[in-house]
mmCIF file of C-alpha atoms and ligand atoms in Angstrom:
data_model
loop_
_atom_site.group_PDB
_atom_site.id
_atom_site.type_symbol
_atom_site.label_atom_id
_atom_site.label_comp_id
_atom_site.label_asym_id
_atom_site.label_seq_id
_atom_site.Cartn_x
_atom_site.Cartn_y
_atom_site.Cartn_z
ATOM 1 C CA UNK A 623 75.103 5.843 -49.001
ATOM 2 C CA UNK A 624 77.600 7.365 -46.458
ATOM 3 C CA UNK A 625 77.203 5.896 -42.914
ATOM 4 C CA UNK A 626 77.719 7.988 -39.997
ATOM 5 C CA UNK A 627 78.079 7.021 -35.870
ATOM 6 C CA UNK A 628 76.974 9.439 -33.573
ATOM 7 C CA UNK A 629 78.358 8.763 -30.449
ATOM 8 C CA UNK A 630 75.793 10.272 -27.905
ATOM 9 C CA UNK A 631 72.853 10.110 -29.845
ATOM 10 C CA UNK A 632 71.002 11.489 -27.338
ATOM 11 C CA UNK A 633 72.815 14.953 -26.910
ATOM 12 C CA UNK A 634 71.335 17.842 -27.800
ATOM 13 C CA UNK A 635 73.775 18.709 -30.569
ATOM 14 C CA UNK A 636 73.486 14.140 -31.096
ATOM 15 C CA UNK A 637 70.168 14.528 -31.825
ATOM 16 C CA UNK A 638 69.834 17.828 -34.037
ATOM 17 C CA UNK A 639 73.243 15.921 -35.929
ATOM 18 C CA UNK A 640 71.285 13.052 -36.750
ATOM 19 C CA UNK A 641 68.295 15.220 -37.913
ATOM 20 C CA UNK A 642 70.731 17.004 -40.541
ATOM 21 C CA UNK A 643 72.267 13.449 -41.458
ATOM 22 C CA UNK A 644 69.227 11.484 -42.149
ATOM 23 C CA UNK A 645 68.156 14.377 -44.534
ATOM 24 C CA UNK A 646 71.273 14.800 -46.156
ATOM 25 C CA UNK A 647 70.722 10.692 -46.622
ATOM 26 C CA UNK A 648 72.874 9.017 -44.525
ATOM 27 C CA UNK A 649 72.554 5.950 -42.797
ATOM 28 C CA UNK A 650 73.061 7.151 -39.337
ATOM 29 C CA UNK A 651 73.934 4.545 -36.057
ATOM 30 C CA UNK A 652 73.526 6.280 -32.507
ATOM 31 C CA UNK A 653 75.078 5.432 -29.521
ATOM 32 C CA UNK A 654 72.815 5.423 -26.299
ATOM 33 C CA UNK A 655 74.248 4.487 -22.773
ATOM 34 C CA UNK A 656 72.074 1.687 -20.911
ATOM 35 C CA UNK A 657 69.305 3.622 -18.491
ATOM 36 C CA UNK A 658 67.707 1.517 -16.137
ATOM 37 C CA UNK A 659 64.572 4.414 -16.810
ATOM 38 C CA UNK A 660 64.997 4.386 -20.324
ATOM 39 C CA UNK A 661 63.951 8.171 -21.274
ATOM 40 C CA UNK A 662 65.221 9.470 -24.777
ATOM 41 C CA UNK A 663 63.372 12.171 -25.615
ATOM 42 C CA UNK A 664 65.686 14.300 -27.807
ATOM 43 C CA UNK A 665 65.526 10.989 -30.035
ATOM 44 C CA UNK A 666 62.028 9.912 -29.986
ATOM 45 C CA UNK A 667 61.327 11.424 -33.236
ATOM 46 C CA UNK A 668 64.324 9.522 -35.195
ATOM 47 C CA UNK A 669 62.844 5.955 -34.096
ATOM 48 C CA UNK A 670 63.006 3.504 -37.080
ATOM 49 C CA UNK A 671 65.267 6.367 -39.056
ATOM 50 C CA UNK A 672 68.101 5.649 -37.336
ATOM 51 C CA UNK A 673 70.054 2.694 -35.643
ATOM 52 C CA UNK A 674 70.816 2.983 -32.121
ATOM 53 C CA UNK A 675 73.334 0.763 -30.210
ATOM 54 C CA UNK A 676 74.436 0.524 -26.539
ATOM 55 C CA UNK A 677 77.855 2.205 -26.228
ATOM 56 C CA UNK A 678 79.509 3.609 -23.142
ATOM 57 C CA UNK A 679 82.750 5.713 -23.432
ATOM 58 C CA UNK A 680 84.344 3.800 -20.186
ATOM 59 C CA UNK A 681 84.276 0.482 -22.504
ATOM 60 C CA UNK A 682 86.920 0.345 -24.850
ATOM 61 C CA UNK A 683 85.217 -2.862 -26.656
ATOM 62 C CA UNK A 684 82.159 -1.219 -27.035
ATOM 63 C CA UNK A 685 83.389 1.060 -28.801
ATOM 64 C CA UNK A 686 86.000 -0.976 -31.131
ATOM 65 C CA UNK A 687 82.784 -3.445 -31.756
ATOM 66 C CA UNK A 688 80.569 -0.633 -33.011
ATOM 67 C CA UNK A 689 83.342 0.839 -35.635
ATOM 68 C CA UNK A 690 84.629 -2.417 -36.656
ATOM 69 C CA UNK A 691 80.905 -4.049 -37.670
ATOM 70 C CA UNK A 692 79.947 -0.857 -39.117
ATOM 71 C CA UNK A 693 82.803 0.497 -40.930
ATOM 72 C CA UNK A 694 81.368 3.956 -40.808
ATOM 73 C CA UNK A 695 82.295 6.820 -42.867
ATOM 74 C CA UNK A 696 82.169 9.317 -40.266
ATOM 75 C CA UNK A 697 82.051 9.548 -36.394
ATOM 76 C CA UNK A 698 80.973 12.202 -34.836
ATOM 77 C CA UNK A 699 81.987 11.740 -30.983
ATOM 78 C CA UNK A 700 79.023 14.105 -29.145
ATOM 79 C CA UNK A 701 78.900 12.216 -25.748
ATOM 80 C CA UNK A 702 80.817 13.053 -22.397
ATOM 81 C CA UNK A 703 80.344 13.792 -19.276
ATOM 82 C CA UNK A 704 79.107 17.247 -20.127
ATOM 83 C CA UNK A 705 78.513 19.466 -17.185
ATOM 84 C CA UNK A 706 81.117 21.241 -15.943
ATOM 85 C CA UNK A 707 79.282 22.449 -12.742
ATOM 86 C CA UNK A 708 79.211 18.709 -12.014
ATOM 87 C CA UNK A 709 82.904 18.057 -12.885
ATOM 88 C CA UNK A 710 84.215 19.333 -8.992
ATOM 89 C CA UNK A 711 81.927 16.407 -7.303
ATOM 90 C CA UNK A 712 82.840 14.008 -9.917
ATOM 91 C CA UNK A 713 86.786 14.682 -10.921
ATOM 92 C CA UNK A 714 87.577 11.045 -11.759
ATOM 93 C CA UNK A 715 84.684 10.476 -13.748
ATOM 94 C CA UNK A 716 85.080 13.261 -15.694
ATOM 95 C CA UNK A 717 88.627 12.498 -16.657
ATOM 96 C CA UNK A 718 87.687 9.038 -17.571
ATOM 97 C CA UNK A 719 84.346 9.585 -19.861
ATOM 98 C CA UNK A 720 85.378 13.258 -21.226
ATOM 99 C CA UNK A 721 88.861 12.651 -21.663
ATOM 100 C CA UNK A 722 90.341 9.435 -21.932
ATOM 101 C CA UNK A 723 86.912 8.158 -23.055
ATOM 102 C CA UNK A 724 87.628 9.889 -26.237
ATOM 103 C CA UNK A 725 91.190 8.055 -26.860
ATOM 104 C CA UNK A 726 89.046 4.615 -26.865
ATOM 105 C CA UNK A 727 87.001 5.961 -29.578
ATOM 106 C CA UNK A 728 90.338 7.286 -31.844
ATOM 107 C CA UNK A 729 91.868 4.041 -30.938
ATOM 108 C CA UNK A 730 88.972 1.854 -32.555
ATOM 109 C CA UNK A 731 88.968 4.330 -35.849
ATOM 110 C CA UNK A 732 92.905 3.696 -36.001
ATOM 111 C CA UNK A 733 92.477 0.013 -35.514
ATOM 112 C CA UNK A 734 89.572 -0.630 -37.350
ATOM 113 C CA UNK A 735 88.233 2.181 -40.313
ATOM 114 C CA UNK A 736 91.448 3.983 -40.214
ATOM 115 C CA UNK A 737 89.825 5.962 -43.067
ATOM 116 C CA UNK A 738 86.801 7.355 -41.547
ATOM 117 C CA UNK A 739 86.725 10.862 -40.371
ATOM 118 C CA UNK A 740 86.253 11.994 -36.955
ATOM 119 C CA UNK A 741 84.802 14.858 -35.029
ATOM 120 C CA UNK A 742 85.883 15.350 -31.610
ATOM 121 C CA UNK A 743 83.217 17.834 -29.557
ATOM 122 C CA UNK A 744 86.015 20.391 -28.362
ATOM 123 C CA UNK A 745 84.417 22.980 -25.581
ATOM 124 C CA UNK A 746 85.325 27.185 -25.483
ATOM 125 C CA UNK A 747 86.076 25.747 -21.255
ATOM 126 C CA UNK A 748 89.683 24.758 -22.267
ATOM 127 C CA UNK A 749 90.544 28.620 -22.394
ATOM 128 C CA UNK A 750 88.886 28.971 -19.032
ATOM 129 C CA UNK A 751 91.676 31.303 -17.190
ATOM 130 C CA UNK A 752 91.837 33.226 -20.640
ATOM 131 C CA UNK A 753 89.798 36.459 -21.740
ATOM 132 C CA UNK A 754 89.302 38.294 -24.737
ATOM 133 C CA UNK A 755 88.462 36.600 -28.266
ATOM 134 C CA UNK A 756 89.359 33.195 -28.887
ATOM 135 C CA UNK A 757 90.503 31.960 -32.357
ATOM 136 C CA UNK A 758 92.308 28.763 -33.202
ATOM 137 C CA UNK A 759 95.759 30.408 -32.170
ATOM 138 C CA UNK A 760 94.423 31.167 -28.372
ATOM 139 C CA UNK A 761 96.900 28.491 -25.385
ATOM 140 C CA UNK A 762 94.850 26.070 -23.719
ATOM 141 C CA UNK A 763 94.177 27.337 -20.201
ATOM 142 C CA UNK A 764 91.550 25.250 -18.400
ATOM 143 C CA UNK A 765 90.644 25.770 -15.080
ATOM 144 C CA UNK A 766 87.816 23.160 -14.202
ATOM 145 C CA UNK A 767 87.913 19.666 -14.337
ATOM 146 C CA UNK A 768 85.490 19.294 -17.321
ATOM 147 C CA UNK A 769 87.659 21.875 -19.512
ATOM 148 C CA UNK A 770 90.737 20.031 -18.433
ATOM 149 C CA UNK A 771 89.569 16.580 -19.467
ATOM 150 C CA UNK A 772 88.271 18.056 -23.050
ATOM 151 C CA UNK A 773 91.623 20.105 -23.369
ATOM 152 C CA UNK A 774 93.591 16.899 -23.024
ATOM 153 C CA UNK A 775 91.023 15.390 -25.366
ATOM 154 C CA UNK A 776 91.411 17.935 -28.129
ATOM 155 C CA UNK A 777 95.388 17.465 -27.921
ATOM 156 C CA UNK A 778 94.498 13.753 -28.309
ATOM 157 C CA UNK A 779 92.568 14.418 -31.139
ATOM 158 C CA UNK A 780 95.270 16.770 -32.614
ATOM 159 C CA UNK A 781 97.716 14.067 -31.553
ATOM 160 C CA UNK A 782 96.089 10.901 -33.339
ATOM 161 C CA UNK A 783 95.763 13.399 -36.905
ATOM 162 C CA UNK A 784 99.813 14.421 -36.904
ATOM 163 C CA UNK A 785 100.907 10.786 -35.398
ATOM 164 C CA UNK A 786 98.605 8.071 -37.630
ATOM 165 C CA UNK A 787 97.482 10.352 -40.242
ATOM 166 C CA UNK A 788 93.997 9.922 -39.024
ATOM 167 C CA UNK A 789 91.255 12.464 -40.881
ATOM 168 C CA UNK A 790 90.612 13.787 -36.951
ATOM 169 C CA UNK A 791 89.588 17.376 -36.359
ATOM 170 C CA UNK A 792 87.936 19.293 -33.459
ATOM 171 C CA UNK A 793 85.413 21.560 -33.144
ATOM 172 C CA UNK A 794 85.775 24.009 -30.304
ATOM 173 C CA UNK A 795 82.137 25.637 -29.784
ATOM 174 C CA UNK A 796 81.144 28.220 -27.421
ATOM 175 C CA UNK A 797 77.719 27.505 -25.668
ATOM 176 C CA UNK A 798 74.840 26.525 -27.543
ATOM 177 C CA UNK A 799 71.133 26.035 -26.862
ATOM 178 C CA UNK A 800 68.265 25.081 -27.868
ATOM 179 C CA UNK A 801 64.738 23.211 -26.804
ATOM 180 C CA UNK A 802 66.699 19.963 -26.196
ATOM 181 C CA UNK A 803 69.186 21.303 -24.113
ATOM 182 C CA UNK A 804 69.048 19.189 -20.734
ATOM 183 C CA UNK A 805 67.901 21.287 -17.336
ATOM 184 C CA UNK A 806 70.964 21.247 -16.257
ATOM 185 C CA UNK A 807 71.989 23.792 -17.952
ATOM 186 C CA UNK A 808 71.202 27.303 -17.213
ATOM 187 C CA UNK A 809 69.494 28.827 -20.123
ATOM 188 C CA UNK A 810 67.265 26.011 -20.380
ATOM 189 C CA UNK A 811 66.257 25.967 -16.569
ATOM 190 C CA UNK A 812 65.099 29.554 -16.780
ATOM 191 C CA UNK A 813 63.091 29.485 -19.752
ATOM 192 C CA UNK A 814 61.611 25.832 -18.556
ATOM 193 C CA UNK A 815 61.073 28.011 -14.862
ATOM 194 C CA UNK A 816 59.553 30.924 -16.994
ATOM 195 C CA UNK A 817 56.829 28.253 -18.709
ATOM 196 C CA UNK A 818 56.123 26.558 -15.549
ATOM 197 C CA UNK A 819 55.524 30.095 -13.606
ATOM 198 C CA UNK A 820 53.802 31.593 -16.622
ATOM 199 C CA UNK A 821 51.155 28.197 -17.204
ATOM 200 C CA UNK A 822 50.785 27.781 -13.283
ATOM 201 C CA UNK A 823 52.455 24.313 -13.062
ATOM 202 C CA UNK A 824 51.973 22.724 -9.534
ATOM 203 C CA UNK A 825 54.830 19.959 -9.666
ATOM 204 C CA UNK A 826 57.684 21.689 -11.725
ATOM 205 C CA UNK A 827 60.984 19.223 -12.726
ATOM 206 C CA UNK A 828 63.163 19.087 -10.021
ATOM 207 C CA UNK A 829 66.496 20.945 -10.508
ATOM 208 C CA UNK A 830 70.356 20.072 -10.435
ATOM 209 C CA UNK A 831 69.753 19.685 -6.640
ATOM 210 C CA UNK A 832 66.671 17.693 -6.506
ATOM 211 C CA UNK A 833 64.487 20.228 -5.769
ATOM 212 C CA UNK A 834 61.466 21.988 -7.328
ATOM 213 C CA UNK A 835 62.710 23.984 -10.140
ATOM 214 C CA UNK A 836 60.055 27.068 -9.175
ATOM 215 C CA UNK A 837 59.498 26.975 -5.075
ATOM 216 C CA UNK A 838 57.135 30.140 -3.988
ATOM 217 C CA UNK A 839 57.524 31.408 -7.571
ATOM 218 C CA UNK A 840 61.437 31.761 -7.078
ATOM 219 C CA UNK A 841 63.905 29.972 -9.173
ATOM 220 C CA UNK A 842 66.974 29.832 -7.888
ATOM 221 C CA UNK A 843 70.065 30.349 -10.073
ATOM 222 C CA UNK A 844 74.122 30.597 -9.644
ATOM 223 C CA UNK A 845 76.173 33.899 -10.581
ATOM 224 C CA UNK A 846 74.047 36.547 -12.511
ATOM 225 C CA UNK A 847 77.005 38.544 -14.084
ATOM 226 C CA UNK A 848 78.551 35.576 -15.866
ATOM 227 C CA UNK A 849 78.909 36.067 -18.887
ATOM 228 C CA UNK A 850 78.821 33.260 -22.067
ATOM 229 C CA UNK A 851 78.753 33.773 -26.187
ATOM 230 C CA UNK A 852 75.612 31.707 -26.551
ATOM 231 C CA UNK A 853 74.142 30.313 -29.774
ATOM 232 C CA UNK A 854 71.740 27.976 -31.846
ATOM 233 C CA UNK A 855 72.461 24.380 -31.570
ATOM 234 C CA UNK A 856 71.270 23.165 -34.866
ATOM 235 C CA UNK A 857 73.154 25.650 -36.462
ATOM 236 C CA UNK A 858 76.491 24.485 -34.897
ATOM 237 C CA UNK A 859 75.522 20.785 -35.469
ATOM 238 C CA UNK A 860 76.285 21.833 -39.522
ATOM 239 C CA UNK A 861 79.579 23.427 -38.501
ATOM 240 C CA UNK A 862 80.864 19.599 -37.399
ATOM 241 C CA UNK A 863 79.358 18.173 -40.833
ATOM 242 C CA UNK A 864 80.974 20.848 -42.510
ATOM 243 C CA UNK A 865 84.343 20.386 -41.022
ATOM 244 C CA UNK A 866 84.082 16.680 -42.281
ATOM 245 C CA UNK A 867 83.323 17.390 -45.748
ATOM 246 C CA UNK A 868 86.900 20.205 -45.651
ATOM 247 C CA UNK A 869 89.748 18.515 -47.847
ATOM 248 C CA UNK A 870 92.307 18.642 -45.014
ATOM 249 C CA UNK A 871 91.158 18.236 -40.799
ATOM 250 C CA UNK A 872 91.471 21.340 -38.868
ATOM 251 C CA UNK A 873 89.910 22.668 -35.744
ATOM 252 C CA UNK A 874 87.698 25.578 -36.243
ATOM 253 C CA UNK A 875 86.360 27.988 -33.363
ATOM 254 C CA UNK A 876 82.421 28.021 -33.720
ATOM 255 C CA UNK A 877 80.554 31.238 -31.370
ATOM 256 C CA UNK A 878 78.936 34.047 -32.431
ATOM 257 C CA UNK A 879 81.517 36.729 -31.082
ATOM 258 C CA UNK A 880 79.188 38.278 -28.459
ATOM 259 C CA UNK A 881 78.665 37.588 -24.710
ATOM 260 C CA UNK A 882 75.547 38.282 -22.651
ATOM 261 C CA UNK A 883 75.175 37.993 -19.174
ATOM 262 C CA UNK A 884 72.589 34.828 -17.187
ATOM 263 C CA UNK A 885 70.760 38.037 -16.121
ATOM 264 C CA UNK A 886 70.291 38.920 -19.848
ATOM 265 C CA UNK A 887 68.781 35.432 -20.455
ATOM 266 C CA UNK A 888 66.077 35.898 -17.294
ATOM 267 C CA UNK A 889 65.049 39.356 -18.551
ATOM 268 C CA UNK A 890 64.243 38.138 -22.571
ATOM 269 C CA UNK A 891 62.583 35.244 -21.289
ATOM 270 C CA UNK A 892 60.448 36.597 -18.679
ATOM 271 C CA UNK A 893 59.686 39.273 -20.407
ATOM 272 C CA UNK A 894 58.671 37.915 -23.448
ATOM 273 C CA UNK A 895 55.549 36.412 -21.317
ATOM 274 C CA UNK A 896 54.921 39.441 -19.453
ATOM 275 C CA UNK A 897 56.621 38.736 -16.386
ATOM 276 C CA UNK A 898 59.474 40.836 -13.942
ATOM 277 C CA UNK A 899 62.162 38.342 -13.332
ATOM 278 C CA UNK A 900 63.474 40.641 -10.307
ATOM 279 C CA UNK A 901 60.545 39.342 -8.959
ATOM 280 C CA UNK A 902 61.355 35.963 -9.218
ATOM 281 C CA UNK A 903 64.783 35.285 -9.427
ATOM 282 C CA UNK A 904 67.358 34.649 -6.518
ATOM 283 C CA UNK A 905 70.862 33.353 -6.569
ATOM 284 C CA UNK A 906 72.171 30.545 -4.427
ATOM 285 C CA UNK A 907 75.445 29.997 -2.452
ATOM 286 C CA UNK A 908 74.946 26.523 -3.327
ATOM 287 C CA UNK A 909 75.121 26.915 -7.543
ATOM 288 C CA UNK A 910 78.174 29.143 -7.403
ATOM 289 C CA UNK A 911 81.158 27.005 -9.521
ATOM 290 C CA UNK A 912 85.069 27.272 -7.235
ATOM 291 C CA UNK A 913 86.274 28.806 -9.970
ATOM 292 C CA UNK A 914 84.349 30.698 -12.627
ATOM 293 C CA UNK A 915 85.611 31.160 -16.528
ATOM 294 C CA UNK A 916 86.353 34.599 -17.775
ATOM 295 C CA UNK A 917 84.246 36.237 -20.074
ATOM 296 C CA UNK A 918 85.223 35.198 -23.632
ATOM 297 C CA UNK A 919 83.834 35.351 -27.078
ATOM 298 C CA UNK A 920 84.341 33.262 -30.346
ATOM 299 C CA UNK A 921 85.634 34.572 -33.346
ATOM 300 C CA UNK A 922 84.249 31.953 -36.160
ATOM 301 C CA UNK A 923 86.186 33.762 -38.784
ATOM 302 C CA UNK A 924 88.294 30.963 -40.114
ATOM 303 C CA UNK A 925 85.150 28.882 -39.736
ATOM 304 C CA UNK A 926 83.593 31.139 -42.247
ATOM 305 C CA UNK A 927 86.051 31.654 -44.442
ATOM 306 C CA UNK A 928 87.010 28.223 -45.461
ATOM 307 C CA UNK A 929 83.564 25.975 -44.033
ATOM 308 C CA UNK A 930 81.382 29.081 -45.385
ATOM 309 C CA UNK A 931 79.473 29.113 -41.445
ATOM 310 C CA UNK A 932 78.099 31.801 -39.611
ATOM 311 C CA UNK A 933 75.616 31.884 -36.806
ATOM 312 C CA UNK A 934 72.075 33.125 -37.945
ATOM 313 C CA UNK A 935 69.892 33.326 -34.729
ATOM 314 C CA UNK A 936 70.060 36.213 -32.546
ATOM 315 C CA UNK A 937 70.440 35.677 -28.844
ATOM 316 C CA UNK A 938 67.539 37.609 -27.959
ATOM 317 C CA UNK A 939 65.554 34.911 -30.873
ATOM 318 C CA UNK A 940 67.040 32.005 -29.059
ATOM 319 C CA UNK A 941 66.197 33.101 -25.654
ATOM 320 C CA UNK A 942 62.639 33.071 -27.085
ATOM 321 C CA UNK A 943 62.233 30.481 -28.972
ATOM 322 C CA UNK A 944 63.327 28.189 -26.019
ATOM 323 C CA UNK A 945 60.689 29.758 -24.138
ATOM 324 C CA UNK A 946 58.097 29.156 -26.295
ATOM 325 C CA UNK A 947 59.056 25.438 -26.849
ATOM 326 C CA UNK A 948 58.736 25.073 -23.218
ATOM 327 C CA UNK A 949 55.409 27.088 -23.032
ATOM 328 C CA UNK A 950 54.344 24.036 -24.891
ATOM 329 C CA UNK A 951 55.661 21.493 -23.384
ATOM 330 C CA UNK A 952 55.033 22.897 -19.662
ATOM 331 C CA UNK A 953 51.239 23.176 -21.137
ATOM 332 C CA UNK A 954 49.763 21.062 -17.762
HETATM 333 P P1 NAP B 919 74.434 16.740 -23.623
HETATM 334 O O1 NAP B 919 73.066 17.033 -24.156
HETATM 335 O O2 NAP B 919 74.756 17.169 -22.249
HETATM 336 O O3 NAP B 919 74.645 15.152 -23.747
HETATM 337 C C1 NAP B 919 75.798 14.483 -23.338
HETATM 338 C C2 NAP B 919 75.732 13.094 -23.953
HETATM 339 O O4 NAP B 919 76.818 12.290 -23.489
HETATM 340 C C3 NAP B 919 74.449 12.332 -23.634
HETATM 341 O O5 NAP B 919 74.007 11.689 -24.812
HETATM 342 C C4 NAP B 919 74.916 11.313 -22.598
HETATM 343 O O6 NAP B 919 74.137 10.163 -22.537
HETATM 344 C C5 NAP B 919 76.294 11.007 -23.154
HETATM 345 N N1 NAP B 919 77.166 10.339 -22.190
HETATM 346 C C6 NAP B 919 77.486 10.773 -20.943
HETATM 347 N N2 NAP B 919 78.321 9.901 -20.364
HETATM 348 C C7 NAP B 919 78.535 8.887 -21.243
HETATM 349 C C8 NAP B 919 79.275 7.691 -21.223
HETATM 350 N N3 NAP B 919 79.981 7.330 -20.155
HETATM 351 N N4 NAP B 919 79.263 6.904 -22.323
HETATM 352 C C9 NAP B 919 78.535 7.235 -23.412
HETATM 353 N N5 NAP B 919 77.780 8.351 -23.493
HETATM 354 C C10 NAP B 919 77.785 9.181 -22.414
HETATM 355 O O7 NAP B 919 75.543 17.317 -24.622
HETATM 356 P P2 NAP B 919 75.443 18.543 -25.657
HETATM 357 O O8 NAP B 919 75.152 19.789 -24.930
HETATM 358 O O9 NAP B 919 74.608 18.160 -26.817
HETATM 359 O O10 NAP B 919 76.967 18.627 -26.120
HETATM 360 C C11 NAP B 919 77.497 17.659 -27.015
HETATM 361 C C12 NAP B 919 78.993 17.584 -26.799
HETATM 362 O O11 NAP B 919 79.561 18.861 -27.053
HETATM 363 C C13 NAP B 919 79.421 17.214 -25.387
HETATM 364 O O12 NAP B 919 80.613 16.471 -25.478
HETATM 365 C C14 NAP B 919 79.701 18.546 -24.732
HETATM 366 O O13 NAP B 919 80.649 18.408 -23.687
HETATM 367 C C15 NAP B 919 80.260 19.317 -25.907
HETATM 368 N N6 NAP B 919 80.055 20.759 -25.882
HETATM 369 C C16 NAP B 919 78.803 21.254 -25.669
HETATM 370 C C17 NAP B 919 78.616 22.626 -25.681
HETATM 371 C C18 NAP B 919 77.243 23.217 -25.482
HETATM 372 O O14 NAP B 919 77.160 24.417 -25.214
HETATM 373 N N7 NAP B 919 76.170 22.450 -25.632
HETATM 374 C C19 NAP B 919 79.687 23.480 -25.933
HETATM 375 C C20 NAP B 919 80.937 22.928 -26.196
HETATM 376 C C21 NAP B 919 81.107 21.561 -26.184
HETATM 377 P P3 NAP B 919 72.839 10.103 -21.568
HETATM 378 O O15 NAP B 919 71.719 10.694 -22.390
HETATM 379 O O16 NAP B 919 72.678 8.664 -21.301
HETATM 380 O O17 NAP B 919 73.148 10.909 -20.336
#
């Protein structure tokens, strides 16, 4: 039985990772941070299939201690901090968890299961300044915090493969989605806002600002015209697998190769319950980002000619398919 660690079990892509693991066999061990409210609800469902351990990427030892006692097979590294809207009011911390956090997780493979293969969760922000189609070939050009700690983390990752020989390889995905995607992000605010609205909740979850998500039927949302190449999350969790399984490590691209705009995402989703989302949909100084990314697609081509992936849901499927998972979970 191969062994895998998922650092950041509780991810989105963490948590739709272990799903494909455990029924592909595996024995699968999941970091969690310590919560003092202990909430895990991407994971509730893999309770007593998987093993989950306390890990946090600012503690070198936890990490070492987790590789060295379980001599995994594969680690996947899926935690970081994660938002880059958050990155400006939290620069250090960023740097520390999403890039240098990822050198004390190389360091423990090198030191300690120099033979098991890593996966490093590379983000489409470390071409931020750069438009067009991206492919493997494209310069690193971040231009946030978040993309510039996961750019220097990808050249880490690069670094450890062509300096130790490690089997260490990067995915670099464009965004994905899904029903587990936290509410900070915005895809998964609007459709959550679009259930809430639609089902007449009275207390909504609070947004990335504390407040109400919905407040007199308005959501409020950042810039409308930006653009991202958005796709499926558990399809992209089998491009990672896939890349471990290749004979040599290589960094792939993984997007669908089409953009659509935030006010794309508000008109599928309140339309497909019947609603105008002119009516309630206003933007907010407040959720602008300093400096936005430009509008760039993935081309997966090398990831489908030599891992065999390609995306399979449509945009205009995913948009709905969030909203009907929140429909259902927004029910009262
Ligand atoms: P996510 O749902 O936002 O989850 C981030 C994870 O990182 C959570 O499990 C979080 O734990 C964990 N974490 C944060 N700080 C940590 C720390 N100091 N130590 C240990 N764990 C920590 O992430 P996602 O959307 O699934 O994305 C997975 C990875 O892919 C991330 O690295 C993300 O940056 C990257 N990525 C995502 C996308 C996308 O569109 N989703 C695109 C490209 C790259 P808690 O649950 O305790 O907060």
């Amino acid at each position: 039985m191969s062994t895998a660690l998922i650092i950041g079990v509780s991810s989105q892509d963490g948590s739709y990772l272990a799903d494909l693991l455990v029924d592909k066999g595996y024995e699968v061990i999941g970091t969690i941070r310590r919560s003092t409210n202990f909430y895990q609800e991407n994971i509730r469902h893999l309770i007593g299939k998987i093993r989950v351990e306390a890990a946090d990427l600012t503690d070198s030892e936890s990490m070492a201690r987790l590789v060295r006692y379980y001599q995994p097979h594969e680690v996947y590294n899926l935690a970081a901090q994660s938002v880059p809207a958050d990155s400006w009011s939290h620069p250090y911390y960023t740097g520390e968890v999403t890039g240098l956090g990822v050198v004390r997780i190389l360091d423990a493979v090198r030191l300690h299961a120099p033979n098991a293969r890593f996966y490093q969760a590379t983000s489409r922000e470390i071409f931020g300044g750069t438009c067009g189609v991206a492919t493997e070939n494209t310069p690193v050009d971040a231009n946030n915090p978040y993309g510039i700690a996961k750019a220097y983390a990808h050249m880490m990752t690069k670094c450890y493969r062509e300096s130790y020989g490690l089997f260490a390889c990067s995915g670099i995905l464009f965004n994905h989605e899904s029903p587990r995607r936290s509410l900070h992000f915005v895809t998964r605010k609007i459709t959550a806002a679009v259930a809430c609205l639609k089902n007449g909740i009275e207390k909504p979850p609070l947004d990335e600002l504390g407040n109400p998500l919905i407040d007199a039927g308005k959501i409020k949302l950042g810039w409308l015209e930006s653009q991202r190449d958005w796709g499926y999350a558990p399809e992209y969790v089998e491009a990672m697998w896939r890349m471990l399984q290749n004979e040599q490590p290589k960094d792939y691209i993984i997007g669908t190769r089409i953009s659509h705009t935030v006010a794309d995402v508000c008109r599928i989703a309140f339309e497909h319950v019947g609603l105008d989302w002119r009516r309630h949909v206003e933007t907010d100084k407040k959720l602008l980002r300093p400096t936005e990314i430009e509008v760039l697609v993935g081309d997966y081509g090398l990831a489908e000619q030599e891992l065999g992936w390609q995306p399979r849901t449509s945009f205009e499927q995913l948009i709905r398919l969030m909203v009907d998972a929140d429909l259902e979970r927004f029910r009262s």
